[in-house]
Amino acid sequence: MSGDQETAPIAAPRNGSASNMFRSFGSLFGSSSAAGQTGRAPSPQSGDGYVEFGMQDPERHGRTLGTFAGVFSPVALSMFSALVFIRVGYIVGNAGLYVTLLQFIIAYAILLFTVASVCAISTNGAVEGGGVYFMISRTLGIEFGGSIGTLFFFANVVGCAMAISGCTEGIIQNFGPGGYFVQGSSNTLPDGTWWRFLFSSVINTCMLLVCLIGAALFAKTSVLILGTVTVSLFATYISFLAVGENNNKIPVPDQNKLYNATQFLKYTGLSGNTLSQNLGEHYGRDYTSNGKQVDFAATFGVLFSGVTGIMAGANMSGELKNPSKSIPVGTLSAVAFTFVSYIILSFLMSCTTPYETMQNNYLFLMPVNLWPPFTAIGILTATFSTGLSNQIGSSRILEALSKDQVFGSLLNFVLRGTWKGNPVVAVFVSWVLVECILLIGSFNIIAQINSVLFMLSYLATNLACLGIEMTGAPNFRPLFKYFTWHTCLVGLLGTLIMMFVINSIYALSCIILCLCLVIALHLFSPATQAAQWGSISQALMFHQVRKYLLMLDPRKDHVKFWRPQILLLVSSPRSCCPLVDFVNDLKKSGLYIIGHVKLGDFKEVSDVAYEENQQWLSFLDHMKVKAFTEFTLSRSIREGAQHLIRLSGIGAMKPNTIILGFYDSEAPKDFFQNGSSPYKTDGFNNGDIQSFPIRRDGEPKNFDVMEYVEILCDTLRMKKNLCLCRNFQRLDKNFITISKHVKYIDVWPINVFNPTSEDTFDIVSLFMMQLAVIMLAKWKHLRVRIFLCATNDERTVSTFDTQTPHMEIFSKMKLEQSLKELRITADIIEIQEWSRDTEFTRHARILKQFTQQAEEGIDGDLSEDKLNRSLLYMQRANQIIRERSDQTALSFIYLAAPPKLTSTDFAQRSSNYMDLLTELTAELPPTILVHGVSTVTSTTL
């Protein structure tokens, strides 16, 4: 066989590859070292590892938190944040009670449906450390996991900056110029844009120190912090009921330059008149953002930013005793608790405080409170704890992304900067990004960005869960029973609509960022993670492909939409790299299957197709071809080829063209080891063991020439187009692209074995022209040449020898007309040797007679003299082709049908047939011998 195209697959050694399992990473709250002990990674022998994980003692692996401390407290604390004490009045004062209640209902509906998606994921198997990022990445794949994880990182950074900005605002309005606690004193904190940035930076730095020293301790004190905030909130409720109209006067903050009526604002206490005035909208201007007009979008953006903490409990998954139970119960309880708290607070504000007061002093709760320090303590604890949890969370997400190599080696510096289990570098990166966000200054503007980012995170979560639910994956069986595709869809549409309501520019920018992340991770993410985690994209594609395959009815095929669907039979990929690469161009967006036969018996040899599949997929990656691979184990090459030809593909996606390498005596060339080869690689060498073994020079072939010809006969009997490729070890695509000497793709539409004048217009010739045009689309700088060979066809011109020139002219005109109808641009070159060389013609008649007998299955006598004359004829035909191939990149030559299998002397005829083909194609450029069996072109619309 030729070195580039061996047909019979040779047995390759087994080479199973072990799977590397991923370690669990630190929870978003607490040290990563503690979370690293949350469970043992599943082994390849234990399936998905969930059963073994569930049998472990949680306390022995650092899982000590229950539902209240581990989920309810973090979620409730994060959902109170800065909103509860310093921005509910801003919302009620501008939007009115009715719209405020509507906004809370919309926000909590979105949150509730998103919580359902999170609960479904968290109850679909064992949950390790890493929270939402871990659950989504391992459940839905690296594309969604990595993109959502990145969005969570940015959302936590912005959320931290928002909380710090709220904390600074509370400090300034309490201790700055005109502050409630320093009234009449000259010892006040200075105020101004850069002073506020300085104070925010100091708070951010304090959070940085806590993250570096006591992050785990903070996680354990969340219950105490929540208790403090709750006490302050209930003190506010009581104050609204107890404080009357004449007890308090509310000052106007020095920052407010919009209110000049009086020095103090009104407070009425419980009043029906006040409630009636606060029911409707009274949109004013925001004095904290240079008088920007307030509207529905602005108030909803601030409201939603304060209730985005629903993931805080899931982020504690690495430290929960029973995350599958605690996350749904704790999260839903916290959502209900905060919702009721906000509704009560909004109603009491509407009953007691005029909208002018709420619009012009966002911290009016301070002077209203029976004991004002309650409000100050609530503001500082709520904002500081929320900001700290967001900073810890962002650093842990960044650490998790770097550990999983989601972005390759880009984040390796984060791993190298870990000290005693604490991601020091990740904390510093988060701190720097928070500082950048703080430059925006206004709490309300940061809140809108924060809302859009969290909404996009929730949208991606709902979208991913909707996808996996719609695929009908049998292993998606969440214990949480209130999750359906309806909840996902409503949550997805709700977040999408409200994102654009808040700010269309922010929303569009974030969506583009998310899509870029998903596409980038899909294209460039490491294959190991995608294979080991599983990917929702694969499940979705399977679902859709199956549906469309069923719709692709082969009975509706039409020649107008014909395309090559190719099965390439190869032995060792080492020897056929140029051919594999070439067929990838020839397929014209059609099906491309690389087939391989392994010799063996199922009784004696195990099915190694699964073990070798990874090697073949790696080969496809190395070659960068869009193909599938098919294997079969068989007792003979011919039997295996029959399996592949008949069974490859599925439905209407089945091969219609079979391509084989040529059977000759040349030693195969190893393109993996050849130093000048563009396909050179060491990736398939494992020590002394080589993947894809190759036949060396002098070694016998696995099958004889008769079996090879039998495969050709089987292919045609199964009504498949047949192509034999020779000399493709010489193909150099790069040279063809840059060379000015190589100019043509040649088509020889003459059956050299049995030449007639009708060869140019039969099915085989039209099929050759179709393939040539396909390659012309790849090599646009080349031209197609069709060689019109004039013959002394006895059936048409033997009695009209004087009219032969007229017949030639007629044939050329007919060919030109056919090419025009087929929209094929080609140069027609006339060849006269078949009609004017007397000795050449006599040799052709001898072979023609023998060929007709072979095609009809008639036993005929081919003496040694006749065989020699036939070989001389083939050598002369080869010379004619070679003389015109100096500038040829690729030649298509008519392949005569092989001898009938029914011939009694089939073995001898097969040998003679291959000897003649060998002489015909000797020393030619890369050549494809073509025999078509079906119509592939159309002249109609």
PDB file of N, CA and C in Angstrom, residues 22 133 141-143 146 401-410 412 520-535 621:
ATOM      1  N   PHE A  22     -11.400  16.631  40.235  1.00  0.00           N
ATOM      2  CA  PHE A  22     -11.169  17.963  40.763  1.00  0.00           C
ATOM      3  C   PHE A  22     -11.395  17.995  42.271  1.00  0.00           C
ATOM      4  N   TYR A 133     -21.465  28.431  42.355  1.00  0.00           N
ATOM      5  CA  TYR A 133     -20.531  28.180  41.254  1.00  0.00           C
ATOM      6  C   TYR A 133     -20.247  26.684  41.128  1.00  0.00           C
ATOM      7  N   GLY A 141     -22.003  22.273  33.333  1.00  0.00           N
ATOM      8  CA  GLY A 141     -20.853  22.330  32.455  1.00  0.00           C
ATOM      9  C   GLY A 141     -20.047  23.601  32.591  1.00  0.00           C
ATOM     10  N   ILE A 142     -18.889  23.572  31.963  1.00  0.00           N
ATOM     11  CA  ILE A 142     -17.918  24.642  32.145  1.00  0.00           C
ATOM     12  C   ILE A 142     -18.360  25.946  31.497  1.00  0.00           C
ATOM     13  N   GLU A 143     -19.142  25.894  30.400  1.00  0.00           N
ATOM     14  CA  GLU A 143     -19.547  27.140  29.749  1.00  0.00           C
ATOM     15  C   GLU A 143     -20.428  27.973  30.664  1.00  0.00           C
ATOM     16  N   GLY A 146     -18.574  28.509  34.278  1.00  0.00           N
ATOM     17  CA  GLY A 146     -17.537  29.532  34.245  1.00  0.00           C
ATOM     18  C   GLY A 146     -18.093  30.923  34.028  1.00  0.00           C
ATOM     19  N   LEU A 401     -12.423  29.778  40.400  1.00  0.00           N
ATOM     20  CA  LEU A 401     -12.215  29.849  38.951  1.00  0.00           C
ATOM     21  C   LEU A 401     -10.775  29.525  38.582  1.00  0.00           C
ATOM     22  N   SER A 402      -9.836  29.991  39.381  1.00  0.00           N
ATOM     23  CA  SER A 402      -8.430  29.711  39.082  1.00  0.00           C
ATOM     24  C   SER A 402      -8.088  28.253  39.335  1.00  0.00           C
ATOM     25  N   LYS A 403      -8.650  27.659  40.399  1.00  0.00           N
ATOM     26  CA  LYS A 403      -8.389  26.240  40.674  1.00  0.00           C
ATOM     27  C   LYS A 403      -8.911  25.343  39.566  1.00  0.00           C
ATOM     28  N   ASP A 404     -10.046  25.697  39.031  1.00  0.00           N
ATOM     29  CA  ASP A 404     -10.640  24.881  37.967  1.00  0.00           C
ATOM     30  C   ASP A 404     -10.053  25.164  36.596  1.00  0.00           C
ATOM     31  N   GLN A 405      -9.109  26.098  36.521  1.00  0.00           N
ATOM     32  CA  GLN A 405      -8.465  26.434  35.245  1.00  0.00           C
ATOM     33  C   GLN A 405      -9.494  26.785  34.175  1.00  0.00           C
ATOM     34  N   VAL A 406     -10.557  27.481  34.601  1.00  0.00           N
ATOM     35  CA  VAL A 406     -11.615  27.859  33.666  1.00  0.00           C
ATOM     36  C   VAL A 406     -11.064  28.746  32.561  1.00  0.00           C
ATOM     37  N   PHE A 407     -10.168  29.655  32.928  1.00  0.00           N
ATOM     38  CA  PHE A 407      -9.548  30.537  31.948  1.00  0.00           C
ATOM     39  C   PHE A 407      -8.094  30.135  31.678  1.00  0.00           C
ATOM     40  N   GLY A 408      -7.824  28.850  31.779  1.00  0.00           N
ATOM     41  CA  GLY A 408      -6.473  28.359  31.518  1.00  0.00           C
ATOM     42  C   GLY A 408      -5.488  28.855  32.558  1.00  0.00           C
ATOM     43  N   SER A 409      -4.352  29.293  32.100  1.00  0.00           N
ATOM     44  CA  SER A 409      -3.292  29.745  33.003  1.00  0.00           C
ATOM     45  C   SER A 409      -3.399  31.225  33.335  1.00  0.00           C
ATOM     46  N   LEU A 410      -4.461  31.888  32.875  1.00  0.00           N
ATOM     47  CA  LEU A 410      -4.584  33.332  33.082  1.00  0.00           C
ATOM     48  C   LEU A 410      -4.654  33.687  34.560  1.00  0.00           C
ATOM     49  N   ASN A 412      -3.459  31.793  37.141  1.00  0.00           N
ATOM     50  CA  ASN A 412      -2.535  31.004  37.963  1.00  0.00           C
ATOM     51  C   ASN A 412      -1.905  31.815  39.079  1.00  0.00           C
ATOM     52  N   ALA A 520     -16.571  32.106  24.572  1.00  0.00           N
ATOM     53  CA  ALA A 520     -15.130  31.922  24.783  1.00  0.00           C
ATOM     54  C   ALA A 520     -14.850  30.631  25.546  1.00  0.00           C
ATOM     55  N   LEU A 521     -15.628  30.361  26.581  1.00  0.00           N
ATOM     56  CA  LEU A 521     -15.406  29.137  27.358  1.00  0.00           C
ATOM     57  C   LEU A 521     -15.771  27.903  26.543  1.00  0.00           C
ATOM     58  N   HIS A 522     -16.776  28.030  25.687  1.00  0.00           N
ATOM     59  CA  HIS A 522     -17.139  26.891  24.831  1.00  0.00           C
ATOM     60  C   HIS A 522     -16.024  26.560  23.844  1.00  0.00           C
ATOM     61  N   LEU A 523     -15.361  27.597  23.334  1.00  0.00           N
ATOM     62  CA  LEU A 523     -14.328  27.390  22.324  1.00  0.00           C
ATOM     63  C   LEU A 523     -12.979  27.045  22.926  1.00  0.00           C
ATOM     64  N   PHE A 524     -12.635  27.665  24.057  1.00  0.00           N
ATOM     65  CA  PHE A 524     -11.268  27.566  24.556  1.00  0.00           C
ATOM     66  C   PHE A 524     -11.148  26.869  25.901  1.00  0.00           C
ATOM     67  N   SER A 525     -12.243  26.434  26.497  1.00  0.00           N
ATOM     68  CA  SER A 525     -12.137  25.800  27.813  1.00  0.00           C
ATOM     69  C   SER A 525     -11.424  24.466  27.691  1.00  0.00           C
ATOM     70  N   PRO A 526     -10.688  24.049  28.749  1.00  0.00           N
ATOM     71  CA  PRO A 526      -9.987  22.761  28.709  1.00  0.00           C
ATOM     72  C   PRO A 526     -10.957  21.611  28.517  1.00  0.00           C
ATOM     73  N   ALA A 527     -10.579  20.660  27.661  1.00  0.00           N
ATOM     74  CA  ALA A 527     -11.462  19.529  27.353  1.00  0.00           C
ATOM     75  C   ALA A 527     -11.668  18.630  28.556  1.00  0.00           C
ATOM     76  N   THR A 528     -10.684  18.591  29.489  1.00  0.00           N
ATOM     77  CA  THR A 528     -10.805  17.702  30.642  1.00  0.00           C
ATOM     78  C   THR A 528     -11.970  18.102  31.530  1.00  0.00           C
ATOM     79  N   GLN A 529     -12.107  19.417  31.813  1.00  0.00           N
ATOM     80  CA  GLN A 529     -13.223  19.860  32.628  1.00  0.00           C
ATOM     81  C   GLN A 529     -14.542  19.570  31.947  1.00  0.00           C
ATOM     82  N   ALA A 530     -14.618  19.877  30.642  1.00  0.00           N
ATOM     83  CA  ALA A 530     -15.864  19.659  29.912  1.00  0.00           C
ATOM     84  C   ALA A 530     -16.262  18.191  29.940  1.00  0.00           C
ATOM     85  N   ALA A 531     -15.272  17.294  29.854  1.00  0.00           N
ATOM     86  CA  ALA A 531     -15.570  15.863  29.833  1.00  0.00           C
ATOM     87  C   ALA A 531     -15.971  15.362  31.208  1.00  0.00           C
ATOM     88  N   GLN A 532     -15.306  15.832  32.265  1.00  0.00           N
ATOM     89  CA  GLN A 532     -15.541  15.300  33.592  1.00  0.00           C
ATOM     90  C   GLN A 532     -16.738  15.937  34.276  1.00  0.00           C
ATOM     91  N   TRP A 533     -17.010  17.193  34.012  1.00  0.00           N
ATOM     92  CA  TRP A 533     -18.136  17.838  34.659  1.00  0.00           C
ATOM     93  C   TRP A 533     -19.457  17.520  33.961  1.00  0.00           C
ATOM     94  N   GLY A 534     -19.404  17.294  32.663  1.00  0.00           N
ATOM     95  CA  GLY A 534     -20.622  17.238  31.879  1.00  0.00           C
ATOM     96  C   GLY A 534     -20.990  18.643  31.436  1.00  0.00           C
ATOM     97  N   SER A 535     -21.695  18.755  30.327  1.00  0.00           N
ATOM     98  CA  SER A 535     -22.012  20.068  29.780  1.00  0.00           C
ATOM     99  C   SER A 535     -23.451  20.113  29.311  1.00  0.00           C
ATOM    100  N   ASP A 621      -8.736  16.268  16.920  1.00  0.00           N
ATOM    101  CA  ASP A 621      -8.360  17.588  17.433  1.00  0.00           C
ATOM    102  C   ASP A 621      -7.025  18.036  16.841  1.00  0.00           C
TER     103      ASP A 621
END
